Short mmCIF file of C-alpha atoms and ligand atoms in Angstrom, two decimals:
data_model
loop_
_atom_site.label_atom_id
_atom_site.label_comp_id
_atom_site.label_asym_id
_atom_site.label_seq_id
_atom_site.Cartn_x
_atom_site.Cartn_y
_atom_site.Cartn_z
CA MET A 464 -33.92 -52.48 50.24
CA ASN A 465 -34.57 -49.30 49.09
CA PRO A 466 -35.07 -49.12 45.33
CA ILE A 467 -32.46 -46.52 44.94
CA ASP A 468 -29.82 -48.32 46.84
CA ARG A 469 -30.55 -51.52 45.02
CA ALA A 470 -29.85 -49.54 41.52
CA LEU A 471 -26.73 -48.25 42.86
CA GLU A 472 -25.56 -51.71 43.66
CA VAL A 473 -26.66 -53.16 40.29
CA LEU A 474 -25.14 -50.36 38.23
CA ARG A 475 -21.69 -50.60 40.30
CA ASN A 476 -21.58 -54.16 39.44
CA GLY A 477 -22.08 -53.64 35.78
CA GLY A 478 -25.52 -54.32 35.58
CA LEU A 479 -28.34 -52.83 33.26
CA VAL A 480 -31.07 -50.72 35.39
CA ALA A 481 -34.25 -49.12 33.85
CA ILE A 482 -34.46 -45.60 35.26
CA PRO A 483 -37.35 -43.30 34.89
CA THR A 484 -36.91 -39.89 33.13
CA GLU A 485 -39.26 -37.10 32.35
CA THR A 486 -39.40 -38.19 28.70
CA VAL A 487 -39.27 -42.24 28.32
CA TYR A 488 -37.33 -44.77 30.56
CA GLY A 489 -33.89 -45.45 29.78
CA LEU A 490 -31.83 -48.61 29.98
CA ALA A 491 -28.83 -47.38 31.80
CA ALA A 492 -25.41 -48.83 32.67
CA ASP A 493 -22.30 -47.29 33.64
CA ALA A 494 -20.77 -45.30 30.93
CA SER A 495 -17.45 -45.67 31.67
CA ASN A 496 -17.75 -49.80 31.88
CA ALA A 497 -17.39 -51.07 28.54
CA ARG A 498 -18.60 -55.00 29.61
CA ALA A 499 -21.68 -52.82 31.07
CA VAL A 500 -22.54 -50.64 27.89
CA ALA A 501 -22.21 -53.92 25.63
CA ARG A 502 -24.86 -55.58 27.67
CA ILE A 503 -27.52 -52.42 26.51
CA PHE A 504 -26.66 -53.43 22.91
CA GLU A 505 -27.12 -57.11 23.48
CA ALA A 506 -30.37 -56.87 25.30
CA LYS A 507 -32.10 -53.98 23.07
CA GLY A 508 -30.76 -56.20 19.86
CA ARG A 509 -29.64 -52.66 18.85
CA PRO A 510 -26.88 -52.26 16.20
CA VAL A 511 -23.33 -51.36 17.54
CA ASP A 512 -22.76 -47.86 15.64
CA HIS A 513 -25.92 -46.32 16.97
CA PRO A 514 -24.38 -44.02 20.01
CA LEU A 515 -25.66 -43.41 23.49
CA ILE A 516 -26.91 -40.60 25.37
CA VAL A 517 -24.75 -40.00 28.57
CA HIS A 518 -27.05 -38.85 31.54
CA ILE A 519 -25.61 -36.75 34.40
CA ALA A 520 -26.29 -35.38 37.65
CA ALA A 521 -26.01 -31.65 36.85
CA ALA A 522 -24.48 -29.18 34.14
CA GLU A 523 -21.57 -28.87 36.19
CA GLN A 524 -20.39 -32.24 35.54
CA LEU A 525 -20.27 -31.75 31.53
CA PRO A 526 -16.71 -30.57 31.44
CA GLN A 527 -15.84 -34.40 32.33
CA TRP A 528 -17.76 -35.70 28.99
CA ALA A 529 -17.17 -32.98 26.89
CA ARG A 530 -13.76 -31.48 25.71
CA GLU A 531 -15.21 -28.25 24.62
CA ILE A 532 -18.48 -26.16 25.60
CA PRO A 533 -19.32 -23.74 22.86
CA PRO A 534 -21.34 -20.93 23.99
CA SER A 535 -24.41 -21.98 22.50
CA ALA A 536 -24.23 -25.10 24.49
CA ALA A 537 -23.57 -23.44 27.53
CA ARG A 538 -26.42 -21.60 27.35
CA LEU A 539 -28.89 -24.21 26.27
CA ALA A 540 -27.36 -26.49 29.26
CA ALA A 541 -28.20 -23.34 31.68
CA THR A 542 -31.91 -22.81 30.60
CA CYS A 543 -32.97 -26.38 29.90
CA TRP A 544 -31.07 -28.39 32.55
CA PRO A 545 -32.38 -30.49 34.12
CA GLY A 546 -34.98 -31.19 31.24
CA PRO A 547 -35.86 -33.07 27.93
CA LEU A 548 -32.68 -31.82 26.19
CA THR A 549 -29.70 -33.63 24.51
CA LEU A 550 -26.55 -31.79 23.34
CA LEU A 551 -24.06 -33.24 20.95
CA LEU A 552 -20.35 -32.00 21.86
CA PRO A 553 -16.89 -32.99 21.30
CA LYS A 554 -16.15 -35.91 23.22
CA ALA A 555 -13.69 -36.04 26.05
CA GLU A 556 -10.86 -38.50 25.46
CA HIS A 557 -11.80 -41.06 27.86
CA VAL A 558 -15.36 -41.78 26.49
CA LEU A 559 -15.96 -45.11 25.20
CA ALA A 560 -16.29 -45.57 21.96
CA ALA A 561 -19.21 -48.07 22.72
CA VAL A 562 -20.89 -45.08 23.73
CA THR A 563 -20.57 -42.69 21.15
CA GLY A 564 -20.47 -45.19 18.19
CA GLY A 565 -16.69 -44.63 17.32
CA ARG A 566 -17.71 -40.68 16.60
CA ASP A 567 -16.04 -37.68 17.81
CA THR A 568 -18.89 -36.48 19.75
CA VAL A 569 -21.01 -37.44 22.84
CA GLY A 570 -24.29 -36.94 23.62
CA VAL A 571 -25.05 -35.48 27.08
CA ARG A 572 -28.28 -34.72 28.95
CA VAL A 573 -29.33 -33.84 32.48
CA PRO A 574 -33.03 -35.44 32.97
CA ALA A 575 -35.57 -34.05 35.16
CA HIS A 576 -36.83 -36.72 37.27
CA GLN A 577 -36.24 -36.82 40.95
CA MET A 578 -35.38 -40.38 41.51
CA THR A 579 -32.96 -40.47 38.75
CA THR A 580 -31.28 -37.41 39.94
CA GLU A 581 -31.03 -38.91 43.01
CA LEU A 582 -29.28 -42.12 41.56
CA LEU A 583 -26.80 -39.80 39.30
CA THR A 584 -26.07 -37.96 42.51
CA ARG A 585 -24.92 -40.65 44.47
CA PHE A 586 -23.54 -42.86 41.27
CA ALA A 587 -21.40 -39.78 40.66
CA GLY A 588 -20.61 -41.19 37.22
CA GLY A 589 -22.48 -40.96 33.66
CA LEU A 590 -24.73 -43.28 32.85
CA ALA A 591 -25.34 -44.48 29.24
CA ALA A 592 -28.83 -45.00 28.43
CA PRO A 593 -30.93 -45.49 25.16
CA SER A 594 -34.62 -45.79 25.44
CA ALA A 595 -35.57 -49.08 27.16
CA ASN A 596 -37.40 -50.57 24.54
CA ARG A 597 -36.48 -53.53 22.19
CA PHE A 598 -34.76 -51.86 18.74
CA GLY A 599 -37.25 -50.26 16.52
CA ARG A 600 -40.14 -50.78 19.04
CA VAL A 601 -42.38 -48.01 20.74
CA SER A 602 -40.36 -46.47 23.74
CA PRO A 603 -41.73 -47.05 27.40
CA THR A 604 -43.32 -44.65 29.29
CA THR A 605 -43.80 -46.86 32.21
CA ALA A 606 -42.17 -49.06 34.39
CA GLU A 607 -44.90 -51.83 33.20
CA HIS A 608 -43.88 -51.18 29.19
CA VAL A 609 -40.19 -52.00 30.39
CA ARG A 610 -41.04 -55.33 31.76
CA ALA A 611 -43.41 -56.23 28.94
CA ASP A 612 -40.25 -55.62 26.30
CA LEU A 613 -37.40 -56.31 28.13
CA GLY A 614 -38.45 -58.95 30.88
CA ASP A 615 -35.35 -60.76 32.50
CA LEU A 616 -32.76 -58.78 30.00
CA VAL A 617 -32.86 -55.89 32.56
CA ASP A 618 -31.51 -56.34 36.05
CA PHE A 619 -33.57 -53.92 37.74
CA VAL A 620 -36.60 -51.53 37.07
CA LEU A 621 -36.51 -48.44 39.09
CA ASP A 622 -40.40 -47.68 39.10
CA GLY A 623 -40.67 -43.69 38.84
CA GLY A 624 -44.48 -43.78 37.80
CA PRO A 625 -45.12 -42.99 34.18
CA CYS A 626 -43.05 -40.32 32.45
CA PRO A 627 -44.92 -36.77 32.35
CA VAL A 628 -43.63 -35.63 28.87
CA GLY A 629 -43.81 -38.75 27.14
CA VAL A 630 -41.84 -38.33 24.03
CA GLU A 631 -37.93 -38.49 23.93
CA SER A 632 -35.72 -35.58 24.54
CA THR A 633 -34.65 -32.77 21.51
CA ILE A 634 -31.27 -33.40 20.46
CA VAL A 635 -29.06 -30.32 19.39
CA ASP A 636 -25.75 -31.04 17.64
CA CYS A 637 -23.79 -27.69 19.01
CA THR A 638 -20.53 -29.05 17.20
CA VAL A 639 -21.45 -27.02 14.35
CA GLU A 640 -22.31 -23.49 14.05
CA PRO A 641 -25.13 -22.36 14.02
CA PRO A 642 -26.33 -25.76 15.86
CA GLN A 643 -28.59 -27.91 14.27
CA ILE A 644 -31.89 -29.77 15.75
CA LEU A 645 -31.39 -33.25 14.90
CA ARG A 646 -34.85 -34.74 16.69
CA PRO A 647 -37.42 -32.65 17.68
CA GLY A 648 -38.40 -33.86 21.37
CA GLY A 649 -39.78 -32.73 24.65
CA ILE A 650 -38.39 -28.87 23.95
CA SER A 651 -39.66 -27.41 21.39
CA PRO A 652 -37.49 -26.22 18.47
CA ASP A 653 -39.10 -22.65 18.34
CA GLU A 654 -37.82 -22.62 22.08
CA ILE A 655 -34.34 -23.69 20.95
CA ARG A 656 -34.32 -20.79 18.34
CA GLU A 657 -35.48 -18.24 20.59
CA LEU A 658 -32.76 -19.25 23.43
CA LEU A 659 -29.87 -19.24 20.67
CA GLY A 660 -31.39 -16.14 18.93
CA ALA A 661 -30.25 -17.80 15.63
CA ASP A 662 -32.28 -19.23 12.68
CA LEU A 663 -31.13 -22.95 13.25
CA ALA A 664 -31.48 -25.52 10.57
CA THR A 665 -33.37 -28.94 11.22
CA THR A 666 -32.06 -31.86 9.52
CA ASP A 667 -34.49 -34.80 8.59
CA GLY A 668 -32.90 -36.17 5.47
CA PRO A 669 -29.98 -38.71 6.15
CA SER A 670 -29.62 -37.71 9.76
CA ARG A 671 -26.28 -37.19 11.03
CA ALA A 672 -27.81 -39.24 14.15
CA PRO A 673 -27.70 -42.77 13.20
CA GLY A 674 -30.80 -44.60 14.75
CA MET A 675 -33.06 -42.21 13.53
CA LEU A 676 -34.63 -44.33 10.70
CA ALA A 677 -37.45 -43.54 8.66
CA ALA A 678 -39.11 -46.56 10.37
CA HIS A 679 -38.76 -46.49 14.15
CA TYR A 680 -41.09 -46.34 17.25
CA ALA A 681 -43.10 -49.09 15.35
CA PRO A 682 -46.21 -50.49 16.66
CA LYS A 683 -47.85 -53.82 15.17
CA ALA A 684 -50.78 -51.77 14.17
CA ARG A 685 -50.80 -50.00 10.57
CA VAL A 686 -50.67 -46.49 11.23
CA LEU A 687 -52.29 -44.15 8.85
CA LEU A 688 -51.92 -40.17 9.05
CA ALA A 689 -54.36 -37.63 9.01
CA GLU A 690 -54.06 -34.05 8.78
CA SER A 691 -57.07 -33.29 10.43
CA ARG A 692 -60.04 -34.90 12.34
CA ALA A 693 -62.41 -34.59 9.79
CA ILE A 694 -60.21 -36.54 7.43
CA ALA A 695 -59.44 -39.10 10.06
CA ASP A 696 -63.13 -39.53 10.40
CA THR A 697 -63.77 -40.07 7.00
CA ILE A 698 -60.72 -42.59 6.78
CA ALA A 699 -61.92 -44.40 9.85
CA THR A 700 -65.64 -44.92 8.51
CA ASP A 701 -63.89 -46.61 5.26
CA VAL A 702 -61.83 -48.87 7.42
CA PRO A 703 -63.90 -50.98 10.21
CA GLY A 704 -62.24 -51.46 13.50
CA SER A 705 -59.58 -48.75 13.23
CA TRP A 706 -59.07 -46.78 16.03
CA ILE A 707 -58.50 -42.92 16.04
CA LEU A 708 -55.72 -41.16 17.92
CA ASP A 709 -56.16 -37.44 18.51
CA HIS A 710 -55.97 -35.28 21.70
CA SER A 711 -56.57 -31.59 21.41
CA ASP A 712 -54.22 -30.91 24.05
CA LEU A 713 -50.68 -31.12 22.81
CA ALA A 714 -49.07 -32.09 26.57
CA THR A 715 -51.66 -34.98 26.78
CA TYR A 716 -50.93 -36.11 23.09
CA ALA A 717 -47.20 -36.53 23.81
CA ARG A 718 -47.77 -37.68 27.19
CA SER A 719 -50.09 -40.82 26.33
CA LEU A 720 -48.73 -41.44 22.47
CA TYR A 721 -46.45 -44.39 23.36
CA ALA A 722 -48.89 -45.95 25.91
CA ASP A 723 -51.77 -45.46 23.32
CA LEU A 724 -49.92 -47.37 20.49
CA ARG A 725 -48.96 -50.32 22.67
CA ALA A 726 -52.61 -50.29 24.07
CA ALA A 727 -53.86 -50.55 20.60
CA ASP A 728 -51.73 -53.42 19.93
CA GLU A 729 -52.54 -55.11 23.00
CA ARG A 730 -56.40 -54.89 21.95
CA GLY A 731 -55.37 -56.22 18.49
CA ILE A 732 -56.25 -53.18 16.60
CA ALA A 733 -55.13 -53.49 12.92
CA VAL A 734 -55.34 -49.87 11.82
CA VAL A 735 -54.82 -46.63 13.75
CA VAL A 736 -55.83 -43.42 12.44
CA ALA A 737 -53.71 -40.84 13.93
CA VAL A 738 -54.62 -36.98 13.23
CA LEU A 739 -51.46 -35.01 13.24
CA PRO A 740 -51.28 -31.94 15.42
CA ALA A 741 -50.15 -28.51 14.13
CA ALA A 742 -46.49 -28.23 13.74
CA ALA A 743 -46.01 -26.15 16.94
CA GLY A 744 -44.69 -26.62 20.26
CA LEU A 745 -44.74 -30.34 21.26
CA GLY A 746 -46.50 -30.53 17.88
CA TYR A 747 -43.13 -31.13 16.00
CA ALA A 748 -42.15 -34.15 18.19
CA ILE A 749 -45.69 -35.58 17.90
CA ARG A 750 -45.56 -35.54 14.04
CA ASP A 751 -41.96 -36.89 14.00
CA ARG A 752 -43.22 -40.04 15.92
CA LEU A 753 -46.10 -40.44 14.44
CA THR A 754 -44.58 -40.29 10.79
CA LYS A 755 -41.99 -42.90 11.74
CA ALA A 756 -44.65 -45.40 12.95
CA ALA A 757 -46.44 -44.92 9.73
CA HIS A 758 -43.22 -45.97 7.99
CA SER A 759 -43.18 -49.44 8.87
O1 LIG B 1172 -35.34 -38.51 26.19
C1 LIG B 1172 -34.41 -39.57 25.72
O2 LIG B 1172 -33.41 -38.95 24.88
C2 LIG B 1172 -34.13 -40.89 26.16
C3 LIG B 1172 -33.97 -40.74 27.72
C4 LIG B 1172 -33.91 -42.30 28.08
O3 LIG B 1172 -33.22 -39.83 27.99
N1 LIG B 1172 -33.49 -41.30 25.43
C5 LIG B 1172 -33.21 -41.76 23.99
O4 LIG B 1172 -32.30 -42.79 24.00
O5 LIG B 1172 -34.01 -41.53 23.44
P1 LIG B 1172 -32.00 -43.41 22.40
O6 LIG B 1172 -31.09 -44.12 22.23
O7 LIG B 1172 -33.56 -43.90 21.90
O8 LIG B 1172 -32.31 -42.18 21.17
C6 LIG B 1172 -30.81 -41.27 21.22
C7 LIG B 1172 -30.62 -40.62 19.80
C8 LIG B 1172 -30.05 -42.26 18.73
O9 LIG B 1172 -30.76 -42.08 17.85
C9 LIG B 1172 -28.67 -41.66 18.72
O10 LIG B 1172 -28.16 -41.97 17.46
C10 LIG B 1172 -28.53 -40.40 18.74
O11 LIG B 1172 -29.46 -40.24 19.82
N2 LIG B 1172 -27.30 -40.13 19.66
C11 LIG B 1172 -26.46 -40.08 20.70
N3 LIG B 1172 -25.50 -39.79 20.64
C12 LIG B 1172 -25.17 -39.42 19.31
C13 LIG B 1172 -23.62 -38.96 18.91
N4 LIG B 1172 -22.65 -38.64 19.44
N5 LIG B 1172 -24.01 -38.50 17.67
C14 LIG B 1172 -25.01 -38.34 16.93
N6 LIG B 1172 -26.10 -39.05 17.31
C15 LIG B 1172 -26.02 -39.36 18.83
MG1 LIG B 1173 -34.90 -45.12 21.37
#
């Protein structure tokens, strides 16, 4: 059976399918099936008040999920979708409380991955999907990562190869004016600011997006942060058997970040010394994930 046909069948029967996206693999269920959505939380071991992103095939479907689309959201959707951007909007009435964590807002995105676009187009509805890892662990960027984390807890893995971006979507809250960036991700905060022509606030503190805990994205290895390669080299000399994590190219750094952290665990590395890239472009998201990985 063609893998997309199989994925559709599983989703229509209320099952869980791991879907490839440009950012990371998602653990998807029919967003309008409460029983199927509940299975996502069971499989991940995720607290039930952490809302899920609804994935749709195209921006034209947005009015089915959001009761209001402010001009800022329309503009971001038109420019960045399909792509690594999630918009928080006032939810449409039918959206399940299990998806929104009981909030009045819903997170929506149009992922850019050919197999998932085909799946979503044929499915016609929305797919609720968090990253396909166990709660608190490193996100999966290959089908093998998903299988290693979730095993039989996922009914089918749609293998679309390694994720080209490698860090999760940027989350922009468009229910406030000016909009707020809640999570830096695959689209740089600078680009969002430029598109909106506004001086956007970024939150870090007690975030309005539950699930953005200080400790997250955690490998088993201890992660130490270094502001430069020279500092990392010095630390590594003092810590025998440590591993330096560093890529001069930001896109490469993002793409391989989670696979590198998983590889360190597989090799039994106790300490990873991560070089923080400059805060620009994808550097914001990489710094955010490394800082959280270092917190555990
Ligand atoms: O790139 C991505 O965004 C990936 C792929 C699979 O699409 N998904 C992802 O989902 O990273 P997840 O669940 O691991 O992270 C989504 C974050 C969570 O911190 C959640 O709390 C927040 O988005 N979120 C989702 N809906 C929300 C809402 N209505 N209000 C506040 N935060 C929300
Ligand atoms: Mg996640």
